[in-house]
Amino acid sequence: MNVIISASELASELAGPNPPVVLDIRWQLSTATAAGAAPFDGRAAYEAGHIPGAVFIDLDAELAGKPGDGGRHPLPDLEVFGPAMRAAGVSADRDVVVYDGGVGWAAARAWWMLGWTGHPSVRVLDGGLAGWSGPVSTEVPTPAAGSFVPVPGARPLLDADGAAALARTGLLLDARAGERYRGEVEPIDPVGGHIPGAVSAPTTENVTEGGRFRPAAELADRFKSLGATGTGEVGVYCGSGVSAAHEVLALAVAGIPAALYVGSWSEWSRGGSRPVAVGPDPQ
């Protein structure tokens, strides 16, 4: 099963006899688009127009727990996540397609969460809603309840100690922008820099200017140049476990399995007790 789906493929499947469940995960990292502006409202954007039949999922409330010692987007309580997925119509025996506004980070978080908890068939709409040329709807559907019961552990997961160890024994990729990795700027977390031994690998370089994933062969070459030779373990982190999920997805497109450090830099840098490296080199 492919991990991404094109807009034309999705349109064809939606018109077929067994359409997938479609989830809209529109979300933005920044809390406001400009000084004094209101925070981005994903639900309002969804209600203004979405792929027909799609159900809105709130990343902050349903795909993540409350910010705290585990970072800004820790794993959600499965007693919240499971009912949200079932209310959206998700069942283990029915394909799921997830999308967001186009960046792909939020959709990848949903893809990772569903896969980590055992769903066998989840794909991300390549290019998101921005690449969708079909009709949009303002009708909010009421799907029949699904039966999906999340069972965690189907995908590899790292904690802080595991990430630190992997940076020394395997390959730990930092999916944030290069300037944050180098410690030149840190707009969100308490301190800039990176986990010692981690390699800079901005997830923005996995996609074209139009927001679609680069071909699998190109991605495989990129990750090979970063040290993913296919013989060792690979892990990914970012600021809070969202854009890192997008890099795990890009690695999956390239045929490379990878673990996700969900707590990421927002957990690692909290409290100031863990080591921090700065500059362009991993060490």
XYZ file of N, CA, C and O in Angstrom, residues 98-99 120 124 142 148 184 204 218 266 268:
44
model
N -5.979 11.148 4.502
C -5.908 12.358 5.321
C -5.288 13.489 4.504
O -4.446 13.255 3.643
N -5.710 14.710 4.774
C -5.131 15.860 4.085
C -5.164 17.071 4.999
O -5.890 17.107 6.003
N -4.206 -0.357 9.127
C -3.336 -0.901 8.077
C -3.296 -0.122 6.781
O -2.450 -0.407 5.929
N -1.751 9.815 2.682
C -1.804 11.275 2.734
C -2.024 11.809 1.327
O -1.372 11.369 0.375
N -22.324 13.575 8.721
C -22.474 12.802 9.951
C -22.271 11.342 9.591
O -23.214 10.612 9.268
N -12.838 1.375 14.742
C -11.402 1.307 14.968
C -11.057 1.408 16.455
O -11.483 2.324 17.149
N 20.979 29.313 15.556
C 21.078 30.731 15.198
C 19.813 31.488 15.584
O 19.858 32.696 15.835
N 11.334 20.436 4.710
C 10.908 21.227 3.558
C 11.634 20.820 2.285
O 11.137 21.073 1.180
N 14.490 10.179 -5.790
C 15.163 11.399 -5.340
C 15.254 11.433 -3.821
O 16.283 11.810 -3.244
N 10.970 20.288 21.766
C 10.193 20.957 22.812
C 10.263 20.188 24.131
O 10.134 20.787 25.203
N 13.035 17.911 24.670
C 14.476 17.819 24.926
C 15.005 19.079 25.609
O 15.805 18.996 26.549
